[in-house]
CSV table of C-alpha atoms and ligand atoms in Angstrom, one decimal:
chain,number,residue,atom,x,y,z
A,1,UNK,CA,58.1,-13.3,-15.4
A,2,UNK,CA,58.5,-15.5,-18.3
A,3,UNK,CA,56.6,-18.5,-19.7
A,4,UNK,CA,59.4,-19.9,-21.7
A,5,UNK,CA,59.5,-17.8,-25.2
A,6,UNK,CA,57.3,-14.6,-23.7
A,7,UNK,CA,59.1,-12.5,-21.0
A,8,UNK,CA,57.0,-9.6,-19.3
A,9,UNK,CA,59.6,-6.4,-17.9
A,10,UNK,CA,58.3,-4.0,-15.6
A,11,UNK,CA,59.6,-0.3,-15.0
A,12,UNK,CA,62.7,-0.7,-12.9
A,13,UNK,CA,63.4,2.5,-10.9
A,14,UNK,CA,66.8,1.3,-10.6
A,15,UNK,CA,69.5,-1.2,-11.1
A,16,UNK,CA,71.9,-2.1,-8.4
A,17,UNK,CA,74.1,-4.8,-7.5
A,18,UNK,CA,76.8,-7.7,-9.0
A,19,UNK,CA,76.4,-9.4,-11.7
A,20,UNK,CA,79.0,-12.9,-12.7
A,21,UNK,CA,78.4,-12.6,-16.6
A,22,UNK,CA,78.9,-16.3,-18.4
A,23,UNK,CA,82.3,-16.5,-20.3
A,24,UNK,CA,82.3,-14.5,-23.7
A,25,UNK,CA,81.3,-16.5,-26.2
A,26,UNK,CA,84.3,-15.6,-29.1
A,27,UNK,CA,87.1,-16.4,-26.9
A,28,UNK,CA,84.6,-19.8,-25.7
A,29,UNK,CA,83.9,-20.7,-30.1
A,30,UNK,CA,87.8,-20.3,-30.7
A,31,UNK,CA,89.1,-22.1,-27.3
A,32,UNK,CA,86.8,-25.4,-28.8
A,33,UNK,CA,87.8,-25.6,-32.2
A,34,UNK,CA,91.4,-25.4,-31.4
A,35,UNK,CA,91.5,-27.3,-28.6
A,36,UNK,CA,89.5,-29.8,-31.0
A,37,UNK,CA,92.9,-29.8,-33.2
A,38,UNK,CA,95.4,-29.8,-30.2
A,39,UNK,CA,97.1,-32.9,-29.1
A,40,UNK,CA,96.2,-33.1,-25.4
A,41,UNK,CA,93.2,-32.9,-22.7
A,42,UNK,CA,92.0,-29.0,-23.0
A,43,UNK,CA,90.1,-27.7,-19.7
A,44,UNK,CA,87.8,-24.5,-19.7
A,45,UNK,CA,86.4,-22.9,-16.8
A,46,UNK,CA,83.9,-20.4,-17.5
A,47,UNK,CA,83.3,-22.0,-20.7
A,48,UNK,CA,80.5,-19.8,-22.5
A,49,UNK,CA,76.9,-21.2,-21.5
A,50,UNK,CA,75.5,-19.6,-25.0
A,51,UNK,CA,73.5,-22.3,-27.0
A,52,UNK,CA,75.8,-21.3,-30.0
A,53,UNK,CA,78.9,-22.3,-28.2
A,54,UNK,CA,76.9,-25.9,-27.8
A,55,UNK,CA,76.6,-25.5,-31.0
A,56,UNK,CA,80.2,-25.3,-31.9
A,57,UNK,CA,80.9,-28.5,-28.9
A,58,UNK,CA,78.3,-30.7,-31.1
A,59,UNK,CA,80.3,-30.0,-34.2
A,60,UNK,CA,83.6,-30.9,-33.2
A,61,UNK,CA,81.9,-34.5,-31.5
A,62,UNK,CA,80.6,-34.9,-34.8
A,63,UNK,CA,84.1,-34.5,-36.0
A,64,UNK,CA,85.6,-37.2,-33.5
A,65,UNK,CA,86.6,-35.1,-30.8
A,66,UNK,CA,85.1,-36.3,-27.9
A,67,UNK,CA,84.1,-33.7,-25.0
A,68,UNK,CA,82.3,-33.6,-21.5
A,69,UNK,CA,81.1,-31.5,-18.8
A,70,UNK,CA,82.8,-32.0,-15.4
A,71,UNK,CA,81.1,-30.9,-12.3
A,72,UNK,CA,82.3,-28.1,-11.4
A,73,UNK,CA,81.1,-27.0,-15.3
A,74,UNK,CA,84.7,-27.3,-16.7
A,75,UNK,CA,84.4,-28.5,-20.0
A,76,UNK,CA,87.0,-30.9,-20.7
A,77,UNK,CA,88.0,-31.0,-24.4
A,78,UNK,CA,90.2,-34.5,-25.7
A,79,UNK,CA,92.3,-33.1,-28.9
A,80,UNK,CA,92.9,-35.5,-31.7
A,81,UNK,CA,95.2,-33.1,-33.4
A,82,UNK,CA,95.2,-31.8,-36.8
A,83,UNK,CA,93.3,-34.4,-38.4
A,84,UNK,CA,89.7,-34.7,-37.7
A,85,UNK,CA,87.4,-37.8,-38.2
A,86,UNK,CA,85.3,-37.5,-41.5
A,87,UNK,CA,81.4,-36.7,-39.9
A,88,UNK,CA,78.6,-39.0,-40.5
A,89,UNK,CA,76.1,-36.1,-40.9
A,90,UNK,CA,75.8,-32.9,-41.8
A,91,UNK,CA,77.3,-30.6,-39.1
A,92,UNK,CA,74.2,-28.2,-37.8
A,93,UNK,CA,75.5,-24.8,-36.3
A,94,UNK,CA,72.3,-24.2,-35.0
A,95,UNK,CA,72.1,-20.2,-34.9
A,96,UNK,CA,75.8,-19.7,-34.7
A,97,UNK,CA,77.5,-17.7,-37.4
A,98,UNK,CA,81.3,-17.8,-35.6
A,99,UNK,CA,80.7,-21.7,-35.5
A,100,UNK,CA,79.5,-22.0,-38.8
A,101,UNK,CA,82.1,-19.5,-40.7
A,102,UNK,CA,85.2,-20.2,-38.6
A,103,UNK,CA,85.1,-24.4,-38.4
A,104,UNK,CA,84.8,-24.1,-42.0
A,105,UNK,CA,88.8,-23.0,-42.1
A,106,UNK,CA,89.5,-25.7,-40.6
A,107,UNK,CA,87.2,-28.3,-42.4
A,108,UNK,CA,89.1,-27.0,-45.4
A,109,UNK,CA,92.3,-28.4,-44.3
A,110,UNK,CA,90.9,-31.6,-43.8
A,111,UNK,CA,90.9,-34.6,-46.6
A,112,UNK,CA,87.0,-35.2,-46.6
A,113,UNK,CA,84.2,-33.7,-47.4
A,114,UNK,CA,81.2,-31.8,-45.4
A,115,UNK,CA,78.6,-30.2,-44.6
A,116,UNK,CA,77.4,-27.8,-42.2
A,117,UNK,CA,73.8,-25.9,-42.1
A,118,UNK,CA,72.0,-23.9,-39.5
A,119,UNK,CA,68.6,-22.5,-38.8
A,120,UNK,CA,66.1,-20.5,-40.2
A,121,UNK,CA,68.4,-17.3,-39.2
A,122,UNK,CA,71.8,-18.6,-40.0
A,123,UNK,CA,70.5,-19.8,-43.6
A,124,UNK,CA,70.0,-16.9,-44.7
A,125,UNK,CA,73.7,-15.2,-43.6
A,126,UNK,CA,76.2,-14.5,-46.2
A,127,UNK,CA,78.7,-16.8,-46.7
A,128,UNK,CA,80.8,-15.8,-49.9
A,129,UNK,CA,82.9,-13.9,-47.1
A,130,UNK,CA,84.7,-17.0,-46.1
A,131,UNK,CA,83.9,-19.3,-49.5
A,132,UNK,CA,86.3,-16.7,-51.4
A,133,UNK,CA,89.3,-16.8,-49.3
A,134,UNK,CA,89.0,-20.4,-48.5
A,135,UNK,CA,88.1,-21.7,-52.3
A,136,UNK,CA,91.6,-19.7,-53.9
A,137,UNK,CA,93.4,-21.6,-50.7
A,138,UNK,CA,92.3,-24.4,-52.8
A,139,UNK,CA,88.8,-26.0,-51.0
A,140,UNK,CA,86.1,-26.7,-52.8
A,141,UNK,CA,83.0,-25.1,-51.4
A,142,UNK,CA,79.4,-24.6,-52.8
A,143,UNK,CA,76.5,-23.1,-51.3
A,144,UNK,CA,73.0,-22.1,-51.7
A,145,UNK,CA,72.2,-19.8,-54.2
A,146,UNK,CA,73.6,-16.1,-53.1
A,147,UNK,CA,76.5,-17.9,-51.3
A,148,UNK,CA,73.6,-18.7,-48.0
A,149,UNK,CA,74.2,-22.2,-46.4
A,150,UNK,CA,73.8,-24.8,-45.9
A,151,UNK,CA,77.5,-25.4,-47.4
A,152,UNK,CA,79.6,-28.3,-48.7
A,153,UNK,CA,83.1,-28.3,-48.2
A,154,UNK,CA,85.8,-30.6,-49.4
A,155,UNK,CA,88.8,-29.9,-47.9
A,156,UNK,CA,92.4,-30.9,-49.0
A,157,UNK,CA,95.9,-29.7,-49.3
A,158,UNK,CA,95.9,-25.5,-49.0
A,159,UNK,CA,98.2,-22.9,-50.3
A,160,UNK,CA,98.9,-20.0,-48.2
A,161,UNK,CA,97.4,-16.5,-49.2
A,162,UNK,CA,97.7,-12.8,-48.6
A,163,UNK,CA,94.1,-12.0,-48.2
A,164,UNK,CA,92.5,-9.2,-48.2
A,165,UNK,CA,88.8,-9.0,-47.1
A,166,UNK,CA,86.3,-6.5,-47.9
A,167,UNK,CA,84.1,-6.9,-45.1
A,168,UNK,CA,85.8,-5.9,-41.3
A,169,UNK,CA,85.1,-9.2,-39.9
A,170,UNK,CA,86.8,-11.5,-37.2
A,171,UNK,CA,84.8,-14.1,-38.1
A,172,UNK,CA,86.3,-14.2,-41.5
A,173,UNK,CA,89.8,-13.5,-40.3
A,174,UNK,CA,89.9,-16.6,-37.8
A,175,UNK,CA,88.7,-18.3,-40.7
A,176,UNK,CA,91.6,-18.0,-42.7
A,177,UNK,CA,94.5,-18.3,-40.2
A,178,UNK,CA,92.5,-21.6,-38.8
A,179,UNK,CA,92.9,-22.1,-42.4
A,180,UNK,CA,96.5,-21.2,-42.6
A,181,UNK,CA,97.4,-24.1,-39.7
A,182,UNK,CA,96.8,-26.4,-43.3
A,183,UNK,CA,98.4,-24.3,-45.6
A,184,UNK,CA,101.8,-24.7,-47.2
A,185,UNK,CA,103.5,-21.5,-46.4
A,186,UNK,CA,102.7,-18.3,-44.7
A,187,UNK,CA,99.3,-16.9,-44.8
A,188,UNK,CA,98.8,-13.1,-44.5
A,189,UNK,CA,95.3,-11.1,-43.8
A,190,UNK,CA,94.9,-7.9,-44.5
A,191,UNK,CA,92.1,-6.8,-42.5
A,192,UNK,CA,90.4,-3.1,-44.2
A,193,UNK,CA,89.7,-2.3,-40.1
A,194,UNK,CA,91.1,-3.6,-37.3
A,195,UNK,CA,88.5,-6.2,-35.3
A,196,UNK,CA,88.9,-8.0,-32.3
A,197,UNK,CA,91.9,-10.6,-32.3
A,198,UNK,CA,90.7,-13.7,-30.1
A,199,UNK,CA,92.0,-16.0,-32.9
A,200,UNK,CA,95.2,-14.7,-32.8
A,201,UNK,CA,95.5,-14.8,-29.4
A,202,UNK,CA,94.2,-18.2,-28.8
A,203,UNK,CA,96.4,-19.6,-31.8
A,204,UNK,CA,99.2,-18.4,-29.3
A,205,UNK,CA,98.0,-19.2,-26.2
A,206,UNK,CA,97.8,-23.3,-28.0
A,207,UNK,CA,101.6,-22.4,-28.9
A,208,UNK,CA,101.2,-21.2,-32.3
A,209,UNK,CA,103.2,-18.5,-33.7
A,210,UNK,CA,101.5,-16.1,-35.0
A,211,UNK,CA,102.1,-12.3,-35.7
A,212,UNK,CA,99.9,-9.7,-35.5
A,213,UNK,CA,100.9,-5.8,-36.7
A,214,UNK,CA,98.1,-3.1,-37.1
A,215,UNK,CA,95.7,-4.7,-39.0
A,216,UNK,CA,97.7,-7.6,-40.4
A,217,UNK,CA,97.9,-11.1,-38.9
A,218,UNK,CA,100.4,-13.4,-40.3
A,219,UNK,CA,99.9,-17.0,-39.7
A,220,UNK,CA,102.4,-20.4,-40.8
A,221,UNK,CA,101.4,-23.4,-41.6
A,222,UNK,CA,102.3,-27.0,-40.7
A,223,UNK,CA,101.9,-25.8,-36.9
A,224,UNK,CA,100.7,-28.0,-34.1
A,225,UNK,CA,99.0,-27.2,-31.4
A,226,UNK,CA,99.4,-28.0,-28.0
A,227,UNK,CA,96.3,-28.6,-25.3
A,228,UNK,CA,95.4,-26.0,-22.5
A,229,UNK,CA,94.0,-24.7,-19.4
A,230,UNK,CA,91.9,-21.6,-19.1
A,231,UNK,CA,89.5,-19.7,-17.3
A,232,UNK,CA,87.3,-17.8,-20.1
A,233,UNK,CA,86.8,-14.2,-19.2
A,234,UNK,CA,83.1,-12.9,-18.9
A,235,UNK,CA,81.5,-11.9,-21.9
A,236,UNK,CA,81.9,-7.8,-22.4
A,237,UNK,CA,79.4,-7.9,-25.0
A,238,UNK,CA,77.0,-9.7,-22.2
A,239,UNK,CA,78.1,-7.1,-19.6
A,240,UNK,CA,76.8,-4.4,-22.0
A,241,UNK,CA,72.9,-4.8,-21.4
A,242,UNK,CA,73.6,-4.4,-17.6
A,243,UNK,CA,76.0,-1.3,-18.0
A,244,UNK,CA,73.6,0.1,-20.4
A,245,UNK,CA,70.6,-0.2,-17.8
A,246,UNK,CA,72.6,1.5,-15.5
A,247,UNK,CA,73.3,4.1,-18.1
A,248,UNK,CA,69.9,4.8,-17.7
A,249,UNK,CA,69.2,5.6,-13.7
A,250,UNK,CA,71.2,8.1,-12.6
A,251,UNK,CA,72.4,6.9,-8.7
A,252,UNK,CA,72.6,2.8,-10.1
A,253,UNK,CA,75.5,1.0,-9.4
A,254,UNK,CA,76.8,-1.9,-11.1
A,255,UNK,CA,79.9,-4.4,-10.5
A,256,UNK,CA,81.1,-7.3,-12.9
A,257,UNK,CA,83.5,-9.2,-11.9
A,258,UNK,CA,86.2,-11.3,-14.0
A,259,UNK,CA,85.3,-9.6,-17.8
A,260,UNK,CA,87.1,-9.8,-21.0
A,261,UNK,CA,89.2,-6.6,-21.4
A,262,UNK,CA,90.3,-7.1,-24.5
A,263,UNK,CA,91.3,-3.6,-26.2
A,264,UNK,CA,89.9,-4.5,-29.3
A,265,UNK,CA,86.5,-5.3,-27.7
A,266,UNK,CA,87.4,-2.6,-24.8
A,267,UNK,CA,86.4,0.5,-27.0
A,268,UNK,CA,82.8,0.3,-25.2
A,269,UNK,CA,84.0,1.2,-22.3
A,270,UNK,CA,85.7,4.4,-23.8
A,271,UNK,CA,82.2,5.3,-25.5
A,272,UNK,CA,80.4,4.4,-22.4
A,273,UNK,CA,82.1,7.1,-20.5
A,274,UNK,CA,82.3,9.6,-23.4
A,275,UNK,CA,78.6,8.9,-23.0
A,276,UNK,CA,77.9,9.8,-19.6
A,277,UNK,CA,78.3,6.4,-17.5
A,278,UNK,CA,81.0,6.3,-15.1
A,279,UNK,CA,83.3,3.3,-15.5
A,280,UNK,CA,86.2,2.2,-13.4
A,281,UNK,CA,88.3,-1.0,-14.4
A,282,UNK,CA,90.0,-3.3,-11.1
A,283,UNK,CA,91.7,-6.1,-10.8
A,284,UNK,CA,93.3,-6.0,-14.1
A,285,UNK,CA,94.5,-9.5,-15.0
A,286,UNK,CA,96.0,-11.2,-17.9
A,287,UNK,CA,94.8,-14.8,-18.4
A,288,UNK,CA,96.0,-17.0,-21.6
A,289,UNK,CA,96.8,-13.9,-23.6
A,290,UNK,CA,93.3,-11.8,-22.7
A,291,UNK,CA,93.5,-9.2,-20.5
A,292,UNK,CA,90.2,-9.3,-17.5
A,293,UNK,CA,89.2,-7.0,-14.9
A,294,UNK,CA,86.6,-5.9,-12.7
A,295,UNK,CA,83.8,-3.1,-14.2
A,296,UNK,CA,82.2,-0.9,-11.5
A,297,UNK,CA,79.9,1.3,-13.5
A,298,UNK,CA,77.6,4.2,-12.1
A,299,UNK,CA,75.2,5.7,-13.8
A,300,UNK,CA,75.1,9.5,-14.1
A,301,UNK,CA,73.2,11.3,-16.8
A,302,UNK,CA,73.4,9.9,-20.3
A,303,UNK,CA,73.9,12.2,-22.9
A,304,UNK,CA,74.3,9.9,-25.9
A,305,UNK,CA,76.5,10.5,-29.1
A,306,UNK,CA,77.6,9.5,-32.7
A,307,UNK,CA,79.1,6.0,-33.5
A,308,UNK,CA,80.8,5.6,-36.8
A,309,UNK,CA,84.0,4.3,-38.8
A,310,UNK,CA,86.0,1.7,-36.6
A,311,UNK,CA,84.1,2.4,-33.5
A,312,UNK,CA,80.9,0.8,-35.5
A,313,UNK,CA,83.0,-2.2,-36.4
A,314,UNK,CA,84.5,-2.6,-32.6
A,315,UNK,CA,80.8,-1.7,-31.7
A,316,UNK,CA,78.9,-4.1,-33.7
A,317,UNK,CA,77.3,-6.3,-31.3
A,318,UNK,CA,76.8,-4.0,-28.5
A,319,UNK,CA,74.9,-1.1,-31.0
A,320,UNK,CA,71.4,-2.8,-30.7
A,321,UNK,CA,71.4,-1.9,-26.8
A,322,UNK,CA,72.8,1.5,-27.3
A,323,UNK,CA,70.1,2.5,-30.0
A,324,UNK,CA,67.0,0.8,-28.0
A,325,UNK,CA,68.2,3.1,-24.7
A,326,UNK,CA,69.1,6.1,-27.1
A,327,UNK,CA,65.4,7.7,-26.6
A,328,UNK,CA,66.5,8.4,-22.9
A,329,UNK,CA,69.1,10.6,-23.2
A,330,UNK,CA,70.0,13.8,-24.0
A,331,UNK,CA,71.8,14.1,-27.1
A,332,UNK,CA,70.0,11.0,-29.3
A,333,UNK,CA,72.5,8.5,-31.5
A,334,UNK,CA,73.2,8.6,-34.3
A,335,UNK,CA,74.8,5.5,-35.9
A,336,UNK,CA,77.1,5.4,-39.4
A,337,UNK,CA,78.3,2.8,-41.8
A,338,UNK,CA,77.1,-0.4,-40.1
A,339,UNK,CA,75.1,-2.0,-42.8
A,340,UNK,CA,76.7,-5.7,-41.6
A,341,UNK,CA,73.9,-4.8,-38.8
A,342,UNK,CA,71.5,-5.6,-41.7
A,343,UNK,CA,73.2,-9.6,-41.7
A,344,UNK,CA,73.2,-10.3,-38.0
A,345,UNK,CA,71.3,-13.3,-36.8
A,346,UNK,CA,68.2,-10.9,-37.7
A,347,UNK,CA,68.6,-7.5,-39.5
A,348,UNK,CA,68.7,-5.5,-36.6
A,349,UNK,CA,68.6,-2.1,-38.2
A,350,UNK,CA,65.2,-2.7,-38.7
A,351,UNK,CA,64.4,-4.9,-35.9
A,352,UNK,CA,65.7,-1.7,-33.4
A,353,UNK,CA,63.5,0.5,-35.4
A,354,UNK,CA,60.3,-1.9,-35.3
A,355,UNK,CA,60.7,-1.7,-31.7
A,356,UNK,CA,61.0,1.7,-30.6
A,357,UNK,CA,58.4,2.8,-32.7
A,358,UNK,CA,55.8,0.4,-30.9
A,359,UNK,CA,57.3,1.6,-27.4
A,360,UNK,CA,56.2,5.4,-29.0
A,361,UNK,CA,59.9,6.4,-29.8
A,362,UNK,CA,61.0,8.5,-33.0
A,363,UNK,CA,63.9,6.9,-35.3
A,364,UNK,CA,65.3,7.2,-38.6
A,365,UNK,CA,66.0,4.1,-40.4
A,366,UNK,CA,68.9,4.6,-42.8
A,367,UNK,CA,70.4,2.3,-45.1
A,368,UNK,CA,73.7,1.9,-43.3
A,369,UNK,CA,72.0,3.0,-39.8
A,370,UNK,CA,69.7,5.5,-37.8
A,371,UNK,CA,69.5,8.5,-36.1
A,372,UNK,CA,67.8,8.5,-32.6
A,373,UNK,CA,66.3,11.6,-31.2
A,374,UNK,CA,67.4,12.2,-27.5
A,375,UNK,CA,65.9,14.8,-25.0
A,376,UNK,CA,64.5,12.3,-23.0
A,377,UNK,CA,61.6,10.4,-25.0
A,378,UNK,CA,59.0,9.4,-23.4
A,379,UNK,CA,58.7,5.6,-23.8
A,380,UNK,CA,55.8,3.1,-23.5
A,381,UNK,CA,55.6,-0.8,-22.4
A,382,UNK,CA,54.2,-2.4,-25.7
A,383,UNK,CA,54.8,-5.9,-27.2
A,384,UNK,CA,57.6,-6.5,-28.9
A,385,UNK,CA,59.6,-9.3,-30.8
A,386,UNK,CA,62.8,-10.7,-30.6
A,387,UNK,CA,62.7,-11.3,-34.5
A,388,UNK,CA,64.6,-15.1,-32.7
A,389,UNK,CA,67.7,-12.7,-32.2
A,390,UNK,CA,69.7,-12.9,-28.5
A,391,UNK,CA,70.7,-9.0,-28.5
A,392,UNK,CA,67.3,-7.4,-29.8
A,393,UNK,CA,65.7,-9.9,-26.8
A,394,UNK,CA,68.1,-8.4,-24.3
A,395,UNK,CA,68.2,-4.7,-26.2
A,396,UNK,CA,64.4,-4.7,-25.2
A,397,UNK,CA,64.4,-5.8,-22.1
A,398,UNK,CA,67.1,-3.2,-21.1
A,399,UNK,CA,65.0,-0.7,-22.9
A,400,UNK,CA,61.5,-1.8,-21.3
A,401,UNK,CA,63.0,-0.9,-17.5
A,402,UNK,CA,62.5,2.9,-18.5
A,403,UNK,CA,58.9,2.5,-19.6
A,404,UNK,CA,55.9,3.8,-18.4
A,405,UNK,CA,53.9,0.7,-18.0
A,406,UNK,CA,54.7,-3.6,-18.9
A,407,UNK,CA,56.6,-4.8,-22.1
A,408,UNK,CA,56.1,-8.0,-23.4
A,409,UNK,CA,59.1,-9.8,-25.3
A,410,UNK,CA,57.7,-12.3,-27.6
A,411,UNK,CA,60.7,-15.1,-28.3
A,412,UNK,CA,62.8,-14.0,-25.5
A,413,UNK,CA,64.3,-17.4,-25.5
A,414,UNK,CA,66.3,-16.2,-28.4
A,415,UNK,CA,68.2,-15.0,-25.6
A,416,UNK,CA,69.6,-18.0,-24.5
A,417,UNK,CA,71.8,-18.2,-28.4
A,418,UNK,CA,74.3,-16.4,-26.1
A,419,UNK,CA,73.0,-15.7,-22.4
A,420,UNK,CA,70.5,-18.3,-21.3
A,421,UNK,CA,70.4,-16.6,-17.3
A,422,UNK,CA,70.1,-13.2,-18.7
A,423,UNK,CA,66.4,-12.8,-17.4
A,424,UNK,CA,67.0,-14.0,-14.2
A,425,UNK,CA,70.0,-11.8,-13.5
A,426,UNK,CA,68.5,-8.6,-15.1
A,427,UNK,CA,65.9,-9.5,-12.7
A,428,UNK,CA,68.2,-9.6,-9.9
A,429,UNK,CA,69.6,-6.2,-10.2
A,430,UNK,CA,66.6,-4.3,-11.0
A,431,UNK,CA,64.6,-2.0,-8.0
A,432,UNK,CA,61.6,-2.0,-8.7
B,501,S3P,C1,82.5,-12.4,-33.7
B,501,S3P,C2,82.7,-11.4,-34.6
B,501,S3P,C3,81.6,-10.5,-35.0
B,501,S3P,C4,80.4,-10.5,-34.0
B,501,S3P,C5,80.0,-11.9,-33.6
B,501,S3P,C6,81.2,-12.7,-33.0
B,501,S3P,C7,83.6,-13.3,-33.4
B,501,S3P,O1,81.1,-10.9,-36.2
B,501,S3P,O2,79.3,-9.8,-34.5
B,501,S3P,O3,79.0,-11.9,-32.6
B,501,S3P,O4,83.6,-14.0,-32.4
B,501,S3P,O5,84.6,-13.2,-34.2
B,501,S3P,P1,81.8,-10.5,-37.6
B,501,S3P,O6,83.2,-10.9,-37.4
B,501,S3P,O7,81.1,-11.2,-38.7
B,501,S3P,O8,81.6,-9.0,-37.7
């Protein structure tokens, strides 16, 4: 039941049933800005639904490349190739961290100047990660004080570099090989953990070459790009709230049809099953470079576990659901070296932990994570906030089917930044 920006959950004794997950939002961010550069008619079906992926479609129509919706939702993107229109006002990324950080490689390519802000949330995310690399290509960028938005950004001729960035980040990796396109030579980056390789594969897929060996992507400039047709994959990182809530009834079954595979975004699946849900992949497909398949998931008993190192990086978006269903199983969770967590759209270390404790659950806050107790907490409905973040909405909700008793969800419309039918469909599936 929802009134908008309040959602009430009840106690689910079950989930069941098949899900059609909107198209991940990564692949959806990347398959706009490029086509936005191509020369040609780009068509997407599946296009992401997320409000930040609008947010990225308003940018580039800001930046003369003209767009519409078809009827049979294909979004239809009309290239104008490497040189974009000069905007006539500031470019507003609305919540969207991948629109705001990624565009900006290739506003730095371009010979104007502008300027892009964002909400209360995206104002205050870092931004030094992408102002580095892209200021010793050769743009000049300035930014709040502590490198926050909103940011200015003239762009102009480039010069390759071999980058090497201190945060894992894919953001900041598409960044710079967006950037590279504008460069004069061969841009390298040197990633310090390996993360998920959309960019890459997209820059392909619009027939750029671009190499890609361990945890080094190599990138040429001078490159055009050519328009395309695909079908966008559902989003894994969606699919997780829904394989999570049948992580937590033993006897639920759940199928998703047509979702991103991707190894580099795939490793949930691993931990999934190390966990105690049963996953089986079908229909394995390849589509523009991505791989796609079928997830039948069945929940058995969860047991929990540790996720550090790389797995926390490959992890990052999908940890707030895993920590807020944690209390449930056997073993707890403990979770290592994700402080980035603390500069999501809100710091959801503390957000998770605000939130079990009203629903009555034990957690450890660390600096760089928490530690979960397991051994089947006993959780209470109580009213929670979204702190206006997608994933700590949808976390919750997950979380609340478990409860003894209602959960409110103040600013559940946050969930709409990437799944705007997420309440509907949870309600779908759940027995109640
Ligand atoms: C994304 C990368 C991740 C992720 C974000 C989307 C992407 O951010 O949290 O939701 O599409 O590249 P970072 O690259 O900053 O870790």
């Amino acid at each position: 039941m929802a009134d908008g920006s309040t959602v009430i959950v009840r106690p689910a004794r079950a989930v069941n049933g098949v899900v059609r997950i909107p198209g991940d939002k990564s692949v959806s961010h990347r398959y706009a800005m490029l086509a936005a550069i191509a020369e040609g008619t780009s068509r997407f079906r599946n296009f992401s639904a997320a409000r930040d992926c609008a947010s990225t479609l308003d940018c580039v129509a800001k930046l003369g490349c003209e767009w519409k919706r078809l009827d049979d939702g294909t979004i239809e993107v009309h290239g104008v190739g490497p040189r974009l229109k000069a905007p006539s006002e500031v470019l507003d990324c609305g919540n969207s961290g991948s629109t705001m950080r990624m565009l900006s490689g290739i506003l730095a390519g371009q010979s104007f100047t502008s300027e892009l802000c964002g909400d209360e949330s995206l104002s205050r995310r870092p931004m030094a990660r992408i102002m580095k690399p892209l200021s010793e290509m050769g743009a000049k960028i300035s930014a709040s004080d502590g490198g926050r938005p909103p940011l200015k950004i003239q762009g102009g001729a480039l010069k390759a570099i071999h980058y090497k960035p201190e945060v894992a980040s894919a953001q900041v990796k598409s960044c710079i090989l967006f950037a590279g396109l504008f460069a004069d030579g061969e841009t390298v980056v040197e990633e310090p953990i390996r993360t998920r390789d959309h960019g890459e594969i997209a820059l392909r897929a619009f027939g750029a070459d671009v190499e890609r060996a361990g945890n080094v992507s190599r990138i040429a400039g001078g490159q055009r790009l050519r328009a395309i047709e695909a079908h966008v994959p559902g989003d894994l990182s969606s699919a997780a709230f829904f394989l999570c809530a049948a992580a937590l009834f033993p006897g639920s079954q759940i199928t998703l049809p047509g979702i991103l595979m991707n190894p580099t975004r795939a490793r949930l699946l691993d931990i999934l099953l190390q966990m105690g849900l049963k996953v089986s992949v079908a229909h394995l497909d390849e589509h523009q470079g991505e791989l796609v398949g079928t997830i039948e998931a069945r929940g058995v008993a969860w047991t929990g576990g540790v996720i550090a190192g790389a797995d926390t990086a490959a992890l990052i978006d999908e940890i707030p659901v895993l920590a807020a269903i944690a209390p449930y199983s056997e073993g707890g969770l403990e979770v290592r070296d994700a402080k980035e967590l603390r500069v999501k759209e809100s710091d959801r270390i503390a957000a998770v932990a605000t939130n079990l404790r009203k629903m009555g659950a034990e957690i450890e806050e660390r600096p760089d994570g928490m530690r979960i107790p397991g051994g089947g907490q006993h959780l209470h409905g109580a009213e929670l906030d979204s702190f206006g973040d997608h994933r700590i909405a949808m976390a919750f909700a997950v979380a609340a089917l478990r409860a003894e008793g209602e959960t409110v969800i103040l600013g559940a419309d946050a969930a709409g930044v990437s799944y705007p039918a997420f309440f509907h469909d949870l309600e779908n599936i759940a027995v109640l």
